[in-house]
């Protein structure tokens, strides 16, 4: 069985000594005795998550998908240099390290969305992404679990036209808890990411969900 996981730095395993053996996706795969394809990447947004999941379904045909949503404030944009994710207050080392000058205007876009953003719109946009990706996976009869890493659970508002359409049984911790709450009290890295004990907790929580929601 193929397990496909997707998310941001919390799913990649940033700040772990060896993400390939210590991050929650491989811990979960070992518990389930699955082949793992983990496409978690630091700094990505939810549009990237939707895009990569759809591509993975077509390419790898996984039997189980675990989607770990990131902050709904992240936005994907694209230009002649490719696609990139930014968010209000973003400080991208990738952009700052560029010496060609071709990425300077991206800083202007970051300044704009930092000053002019609508948190309620960001949250509703994410709810639409959740609903659409759940429907996509259900229509293809692919088993899945969703969860959230950080931020979204703190923004929860009862947007009834959307929240009633979310399959909460397949969304672990919906709507108020996620990785941050599950790993509370464990050691964190300097960047705020969970370390080994935290990743073990996440894997245990998701393994329990696999046994109760599948």
PDB file of N, CA and C in Angstrom, residues 64-136:
ATOM      1  N   UNK A  64      -3.791   5.607   0.418  1.00  0.00           N
ATOM      2  CA  UNK A  64      -4.085   6.473   1.562  1.00  0.00           C
ATOM      3  C   UNK A  64      -3.345   7.794   1.402  1.00  0.00           C
ATOM      4  N   UNK A  65      -4.067   8.895   1.608  1.00  0.00           N
ATOM      5  CA  UNK A  65      -3.499  10.240   1.519  1.00  0.00           C
ATOM      6  C   UNK A  65      -3.684  10.935   2.866  1.00  0.00           C
ATOM      7  N   UNK A  66      -2.613  11.532   3.383  1.00  0.00           N
ATOM      8  CA  UNK A  66      -2.713  12.349   4.591  1.00  0.00           C
ATOM      9  C   UNK A  66      -2.312  13.777   4.225  1.00  0.00           C
ATOM     10  N   UNK A  67      -3.264  14.684   4.354  1.00  0.00           N
ATOM     11  CA  UNK A  67      -3.053  16.093   4.018  1.00  0.00           C
ATOM     12  C   UNK A  67      -2.920  16.887   5.309  1.00  0.00           C
ATOM     13  N   UNK A  68      -1.773  17.525   5.497  1.00  0.00           N
ATOM     14  CA  UNK A  68      -1.544  18.375   6.671  1.00  0.00           C
ATOM     15  C   UNK A  68      -1.528  19.828   6.202  1.00  0.00           C
ATOM     16  N   UNK A  69      -2.679  20.475   6.288  1.00  0.00           N
ATOM     17  CA  UNK A  69      -2.814  21.838   5.781  1.00  0.00           C
ATOM     18  C   UNK A  69      -1.905  22.804   6.545  1.00  0.00           C
ATOM     19  N   UNK A  70      -1.424  23.818   5.829  1.00  0.00           N
ATOM     20  CA  UNK A  70      -0.625  24.867   6.442  1.00  0.00           C
ATOM     21  C   UNK A  70      -1.484  26.107   6.660  1.00  0.00           C
ATOM     22  N   UNK A  71      -0.880  27.195   7.090  1.00  0.00           N
ATOM     23  CA  UNK A  71      -1.613  28.428   7.360  1.00  0.00           C
ATOM     24  C   UNK A  71      -2.361  28.909   6.130  1.00  0.00           C
ATOM     25  N   UNK A  72      -3.621  29.287   6.328  1.00  0.00           N
ATOM     26  CA  UNK A  72      -4.429  29.748   5.196  1.00  0.00           C
ATOM     27  C   UNK A  72      -4.001  31.125   4.710  1.00  0.00           C
ATOM     28  N   UNK A  73      -3.077  31.781   5.429  1.00  0.00           N
ATOM     29  CA  UNK A  73      -2.590  33.074   4.981  1.00  0.00           C
ATOM     30  C   UNK A  73      -1.575  32.992   3.854  1.00  0.00           C
ATOM     31  N   UNK A  74      -1.067  31.799   3.582  1.00  0.00           N
ATOM     32  CA  UNK A  74      -0.072  31.645   2.516  1.00  0.00           C
ATOM     33  C   UNK A  74      -0.741  31.646   1.146  1.00  0.00           C
ATOM     34  N   UNK A  75      -0.108  32.324   0.197  1.00  0.00           N
ATOM     35  CA  UNK A  75      -0.657  32.463  -1.149  1.00  0.00           C
ATOM     36  C   UNK A  75       0.384  32.046  -2.184  1.00  0.00           C
ATOM     37  N   UNK A  76      -0.070  31.334  -3.207  1.00  0.00           N
ATOM     38  CA  UNK A  76       0.835  30.980  -4.302  1.00  0.00           C
ATOM     39  C   UNK A  76       0.676  31.977  -5.437  1.00  0.00           C
ATOM     40  N   UNK A  77       1.786  32.453  -5.948  1.00  0.00           N
ATOM     41  CA  UNK A  77       1.828  33.327  -7.120  1.00  0.00           C
ATOM     42  C   UNK A  77       2.813  32.720  -8.115  1.00  0.00           C
ATOM     43  N   UNK A  78       2.773  33.208  -9.330  1.00  0.00           N
ATOM     44  CA  UNK A  78       3.704  32.701 -10.346  1.00  0.00           C
ATOM     45  C   UNK A  78       4.082  33.824 -11.300  1.00  0.00           C
ATOM     46  N   UNK A  79       5.300  33.770 -11.790  1.00  0.00           N
ATOM     47  CA  UNK A  79       5.790  34.718 -12.776  1.00  0.00           C
ATOM     48  C   UNK A  79       6.692  33.973 -13.750  1.00  0.00           C
ATOM     49  N   UNK A  80       7.463  34.701 -14.548  1.00  0.00           N
ATOM     50  CA  UNK A  80       8.313  34.033 -15.537  1.00  0.00           C
ATOM     51  C   UNK A  80       9.422  33.209 -14.895  1.00  0.00           C
ATOM     52  N   UNK A  81       9.655  33.414 -13.592  1.00  0.00           N
ATOM     53  CA  UNK A  81      10.692  32.661 -12.887  1.00  0.00           C
ATOM     54  C   UNK A  81      10.121  31.451 -12.158  1.00  0.00           C
ATOM     55  N   UNK A  82       8.803  31.274 -12.217  1.00  0.00           N
ATOM     56  CA  UNK A  82       8.195  30.107 -11.590  1.00  0.00           C
ATOM     57  C   UNK A  82       7.187  30.461 -10.510  1.00  0.00           C
ATOM     58  N   UNK A  83       6.636  29.433  -9.869  1.00  0.00           N
ATOM     59  CA  UNK A  83       5.652  29.612  -8.800  1.00  0.00           C
ATOM     60  C   UNK A  83       6.361  29.781  -7.460  1.00  0.00           C
ATOM     61  N   UNK A  84       5.752  30.553  -6.574  1.00  0.00           N
ATOM     62  CA  UNK A  84       6.327  30.779  -5.250  1.00  0.00           C
ATOM     63  C   UNK A  84       5.206  31.118  -4.270  1.00  0.00           C
ATOM     64  N   UNK A  85       5.456  30.872  -2.990  1.00  0.00           N
ATOM     65  CA  UNK A  85       4.480  31.148  -1.940  1.00  0.00           C
ATOM     66  C   UNK A  85       4.965  32.281  -1.049  1.00  0.00           C
ATOM     67  N   UNK A  86       4.040  33.187  -0.722  1.00  0.00           N
ATOM     68  CA  UNK A  86       4.328  34.276   0.205  1.00  0.00           C
ATOM     69  C   UNK A  86       3.153  34.410   1.165  1.00  0.00           C
ATOM     70  N   UNK A  87       3.337  35.223   2.199  1.00  0.00           N
ATOM     71  CA  UNK A  87       2.269  35.440   3.170  1.00  0.00           C
ATOM     72  C   UNK A  87       2.532  36.755   3.890  1.00  0.00           C
ATOM     73  N   UNK A  88       1.521  37.314   4.549  1.00  0.00           N
ATOM     74  CA  UNK A  88       1.728  38.564   5.279  1.00  0.00           C
ATOM     75  C   UNK A  88       2.885  38.445   6.271  1.00  0.00           C
ATOM     76  N   UNK A  89       3.833  39.382   6.176  1.00  0.00           N
ATOM     77  CA  UNK A  89       4.991  39.367   7.059  1.00  0.00           C
ATOM     78  C   UNK A  89       6.085  38.412   6.641  1.00  0.00           C
ATOM     79  N   UNK A  90       5.951  37.827   5.462  1.00  0.00           N
ATOM     80  CA  UNK A  90       6.919  36.841   4.981  1.00  0.00           C
ATOM     81  C   UNK A  90       8.311  37.458   4.856  1.00  0.00           C
ATOM     82  N   UNK A  91       9.317  36.699   5.260  1.00  0.00           N
ATOM     83  CA  UNK A  91      10.717  37.098   5.095  1.00  0.00           C
ATOM     84  C   UNK A  91      11.442  35.939   4.431  1.00  0.00           C
ATOM     85  N   UNK A  92      11.393  35.893   3.102  1.00  0.00           N
ATOM     86  CA  UNK A  92      11.925  34.746   2.377  1.00  0.00           C
ATOM     87  C   UNK A  92      13.424  34.858   2.148  1.00  0.00           C
ATOM     88  N   UNK A  93      14.171  33.883   2.651  1.00  0.00           N
ATOM     89  CA  UNK A  93      15.612  33.843   2.420  1.00  0.00           C
ATOM     90  C   UNK A  93      15.915  33.607   0.941  1.00  0.00           C
ATOM     91  N   UNK A  94      15.005  32.907   0.264  1.00  0.00           N
ATOM     92  CA  UNK A  94      15.197  32.652  -1.164  1.00  0.00           C
ATOM     93  C   UNK A  94      15.220  33.955  -1.941  1.00  0.00           C
ATOM     94  N   UNK A  95      14.284  34.849  -1.629  1.00  0.00           N
ATOM     95  CA  UNK A  95      14.232  36.129  -2.328  1.00  0.00           C
ATOM     96  C   UNK A  95      15.380  37.026  -1.883  1.00  0.00           C
ATOM     97  N   UNK A  96      15.646  37.054  -0.580  1.00  0.00           N
ATOM     98  CA  UNK A  96      16.685  37.936  -0.040  1.00  0.00           C
ATOM     99  C   UNK A  96      18.067  37.559  -0.557  1.00  0.00           C
ATOM    100  N   UNK A  97      18.281  36.279  -0.808  1.00  0.00           N
ATOM    101  CA  UNK A  97      19.581  35.813  -1.264  1.00  0.00           C
ATOM    102  C   UNK A  97      19.830  36.034  -2.740  1.00  0.00           C
ATOM    103  N   UNK A  98      18.803  36.456  -3.476  1.00  0.00           N
ATOM    104  CA  UNK A  98      18.959  36.674  -4.911  1.00  0.00           C
ATOM    105  C   UNK A  98      19.733  37.967  -5.167  1.00  0.00           C
ATOM    106  N   UNK A  99      20.787  37.876  -5.970  1.00  0.00           N
ATOM    107  CA  UNK A  99      21.611  39.049  -6.272  1.00  0.00           C
ATOM    108  C   UNK A  99      21.395  39.561  -7.698  1.00  0.00           C
ATOM    109  N   UNK A 100      20.512  38.929  -8.438  1.00  0.00           N
ATOM    110  CA  UNK A 100      20.293  39.337  -9.824  1.00  0.00           C
ATOM    111  C   UNK A 100      19.337  40.517  -9.934  1.00  0.00           C
ATOM    112  N   UNK A 101      18.548  40.733  -8.882  1.00  0.00           N
ATOM    113  CA  UNK A 101      17.562  41.811  -8.924  1.00  0.00           C
ATOM    114  C   UNK A 101      16.239  41.412  -9.532  1.00  0.00           C
ATOM    115  N   UNK A 102      16.166  40.211 -10.100  1.00  0.00           N
ATOM    116  CA  UNK A 102      14.947  39.808 -10.805  1.00  0.00           C
ATOM    117  C   UNK A 102      13.781  39.518  -9.862  1.00  0.00           C
ATOM    118  N   UNK A 103      14.088  39.312  -8.570  1.00  0.00           N
ATOM    119  CA  UNK A 103      13.025  38.978  -7.619  1.00  0.00           C
ATOM    120  C   UNK A 103      12.652  40.144  -6.709  1.00  0.00           C
ATOM    121  N   UNK A 104      13.203  41.331  -6.978  1.00  0.00           N
ATOM    122  CA  UNK A 104      12.962  42.470  -6.105  1.00  0.00           C
ATOM    123  C   UNK A 104      11.484  42.793  -5.958  1.00  0.00           C
ATOM    124  N   UNK A 105      10.737  42.722  -7.049  1.00  0.00           N
ATOM    125  CA  UNK A 105       9.327  43.109  -7.000  1.00  0.00           C
ATOM    126  C   UNK A 105       8.509  42.166  -6.127  1.00  0.00           C
ATOM    127  N   UNK A 106       9.015  40.958  -5.889  1.00  0.00           N
ATOM    128  CA  UNK A 106       8.295  40.048  -4.999  1.00  0.00           C
ATOM    129  C   UNK A 106       8.232  40.627  -3.587  1.00  0.00           C
ATOM    130  N   UNK A 107       9.266  41.361  -3.192  1.00  0.00           N
ATOM    131  CA  UNK A 107       9.247  42.006  -1.877  1.00  0.00           C
ATOM    132  C   UNK A 107       8.153  43.071  -1.819  1.00  0.00           C
ATOM    133  N   UNK A 108       7.918  43.734  -2.943  1.00  0.00           N
ATOM    134  CA  UNK A 108       6.848  44.731  -2.985  1.00  0.00           C
ATOM    135  C   UNK A 108       5.491  44.066  -2.813  1.00  0.00           C
ATOM    136  N   UNK A 109       5.326  42.894  -3.408  1.00  0.00           N
ATOM    137  CA  UNK A 109       4.069  42.161  -3.259  1.00  0.00           C
ATOM    138  C   UNK A 109       3.876  41.723  -1.808  1.00  0.00           C
ATOM    139  N   UNK A 110       4.962  41.288  -1.167  1.00  0.00           N
ATOM    140  CA  UNK A 110       4.886  40.903   0.247  1.00  0.00           C
ATOM    141  C   UNK A 110       4.470  42.104   1.099  1.00  0.00           C
ATOM    142  N   UNK A 111       5.058  43.268   0.822  1.00  0.00           N
ATOM    143  CA  UNK A 111       4.694  44.471   1.573  1.00  0.00           C
ATOM    144  C   UNK A 111       3.213  44.781   1.405  1.00  0.00           C
ATOM    145  N   UNK A 112       2.720  44.627   0.174  1.00  0.00           N
ATOM    146  CA  UNK A 112       1.310  44.943  -0.088  1.00  0.00           C
ATOM    147  C   UNK A 112       0.380  44.019   0.683  1.00  0.00           C
ATOM    148  N   UNK A 113       0.607  42.699   0.588  1.00  0.00           N
ATOM    149  CA  UNK A 113      -0.326  41.792   1.261  1.00  0.00           C
ATOM    150  C   UNK A 113      -0.158  41.836   2.781  1.00  0.00           C
ATOM    151  N   UNK A 114       1.008  42.308   3.252  1.00  0.00           N
ATOM    152  CA  UNK A 114       1.184  42.482   4.694  1.00  0.00           C
ATOM    153  C   UNK A 114       0.302  43.618   5.199  1.00  0.00           C
ATOM    154  N   UNK A 115       0.218  44.689   4.406  1.00  0.00           N
ATOM    155  CA  UNK A 115      -0.595  45.844   4.789  1.00  0.00           C
ATOM    156  C   UNK A 115      -2.065  45.658   4.446  1.00  0.00           C
ATOM    157  N   UNK A 116      -2.343  44.940   3.371  1.00  0.00           N
ATOM    158  CA  UNK A 116      -3.712  44.838   2.873  1.00  0.00           C
ATOM    159  C   UNK A 116      -4.086  43.371   2.691  1.00  0.00           C
ATOM    160  N   UNK A 117      -4.534  42.748   3.763  1.00  0.00           N
ATOM    161  CA  UNK A 117      -5.008  41.367   3.666  1.00  0.00           C
ATOM    162  C   UNK A 117      -6.294  41.230   4.461  1.00  0.00           C
ATOM    163  N   UNK A 118      -7.066  40.207   4.137  1.00  0.00           N
ATOM    164  CA  UNK A 118      -8.364  39.988   4.774  1.00  0.00           C
ATOM    165  C   UNK A 118      -8.373  38.593   5.389  1.00  0.00           C
ATOM    166  N   UNK A 119      -8.157  38.471   6.692  1.00  0.00           N
ATOM    167  CA  UNK A 119      -8.076  37.157   7.336  1.00  0.00           C
ATOM    168  C   UNK A 119      -9.319  36.294   7.128  1.00  0.00           C
ATOM    169  N   UNK A 120     -10.490  36.904   7.125  1.00  0.00           N
ATOM    170  CA  UNK A 120     -11.711  36.122   6.917  1.00  0.00           C
ATOM    171  C   UNK A 120     -11.749  35.530   5.514  1.00  0.00           C
ATOM    172  N   UNK A 121     -11.324  36.319   4.533  1.00  0.00           N
ATOM    173  CA  UNK A 121     -11.265  35.798   3.159  1.00  0.00           C
ATOM    174  C   UNK A 121     -10.261  34.660   3.057  1.00  0.00           C
ATOM    175  N   UNK A 122      -9.109  34.816   3.702  1.00  0.00           N
ATOM    176  CA  UNK A 122      -8.092  33.758   3.676  1.00  0.00           C
ATOM    177  C   UNK A 122      -8.646  32.464   4.255  1.00  0.00           C
ATOM    178  N   UNK A 123      -9.383  32.578   5.350  1.00  0.00           N
ATOM    179  CA  UNK A 123      -9.938  31.387   6.000  1.00  0.00           C
ATOM    180  C   UNK A 123     -11.005  30.734   5.129  1.00  0.00           C
ATOM    181  N   UNK A 124     -11.888  31.544   4.540  1.00  0.00           N
ATOM    182  CA  UNK A 124     -12.942  30.979   3.679  1.00  0.00           C
ATOM    183  C   UNK A 124     -12.339  30.333   2.429  1.00  0.00           C
ATOM    184  N   UNK A 125     -11.288  30.935   1.893  1.00  0.00           N
ATOM    185  CA  UNK A 125     -10.607  30.336   0.733  1.00  0.00           C
ATOM    186  C   UNK A 125     -10.075  28.956   1.099  1.00  0.00           C
ATOM    187  N   UNK A 126      -9.504  28.842   2.283  1.00  0.00           N
ATOM    188  CA  UNK A 126      -9.000  27.543   2.732  1.00  0.00           C
ATOM    189  C   UNK A 126     -10.130  26.538   2.902  1.00  0.00           C
ATOM    190  N   UNK A 127     -11.261  26.944   3.465  1.00  0.00           N
ATOM    191  CA  UNK A 127     -12.397  26.031   3.608  1.00  0.00           C
ATOM    192  C   UNK A 127     -12.827  25.492   2.250  1.00  0.00           C
ATOM    193  N   UNK A 128     -12.829  26.346   1.245  1.00  0.00           N
ATOM    194  CA  UNK A 128     -13.185  25.881  -0.105  1.00  0.00           C
ATOM    195  C   UNK A 128     -12.172  24.854  -0.604  1.00  0.00           C
ATOM    196  N   UNK A 129     -10.895  25.080  -0.323  1.00  0.00           N
ATOM    197  CA  UNK A 129      -9.871  24.113  -0.727  1.00  0.00           C
ATOM    198  C   UNK A 129     -10.080  22.771  -0.033  1.00  0.00           C
ATOM    199  N   UNK A 130     -10.409  22.803   1.254  1.00  0.00           N
ATOM    200  CA  UNK A 130     -10.664  21.570   2.004  1.00  0.00           C
ATOM    201  C   UNK A 130     -11.827  20.805   1.389  1.00  0.00           C
ATOM    202  N   UNK A 131     -12.926  21.500   1.152  1.00  0.00           N
ATOM    203  CA  UNK A 131     -14.132  20.862   0.608  1.00  0.00           C
ATOM    204  C   UNK A 131     -13.862  20.260  -0.765  1.00  0.00           C
ATOM    205  N   UNK A 132     -13.199  21.013  -1.622  1.00  0.00           N
ATOM    206  CA  UNK A 132     -12.950  20.539  -2.984  1.00  0.00           C
ATOM    207  C   UNK A 132     -11.983  19.358  -3.004  1.00  0.00           C
ATOM    208  N   UNK A 133     -10.937  19.386  -2.165  1.00  0.00           N
ATOM    209  CA  UNK A 133      -9.987  18.272  -2.165  1.00  0.00           C
ATOM    210  C   UNK A 133     -10.614  17.030  -1.534  1.00  0.00           C
ATOM    211  N   UNK A 134     -11.442  17.202  -0.522  1.00  0.00           N
ATOM    212  CA  UNK A 134     -12.157  16.056   0.038  1.00  0.00           C
ATOM    213  C   UNK A 134     -13.043  15.414  -1.030  1.00  0.00           C
ATOM    214  N   UNK A 135     -13.767  16.237  -1.770  1.00  0.00           N
ATOM    215  CA  UNK A 135     -14.645  15.713  -2.823  1.00  0.00           C
ATOM    216  C   UNK A 135     -13.848  15.003  -3.906  1.00  0.00           C
ATOM    217  N   UNK A 136     -12.705  15.574  -4.271  1.00  0.00           N
ATOM    218  CA  UNK A 136     -11.845  14.962  -5.288  1.00  0.00           C
ATOM    219  C   UNK A 136     -11.409  13.567  -4.862  1.00  0.00           C
TER     220      UNK A 136
END
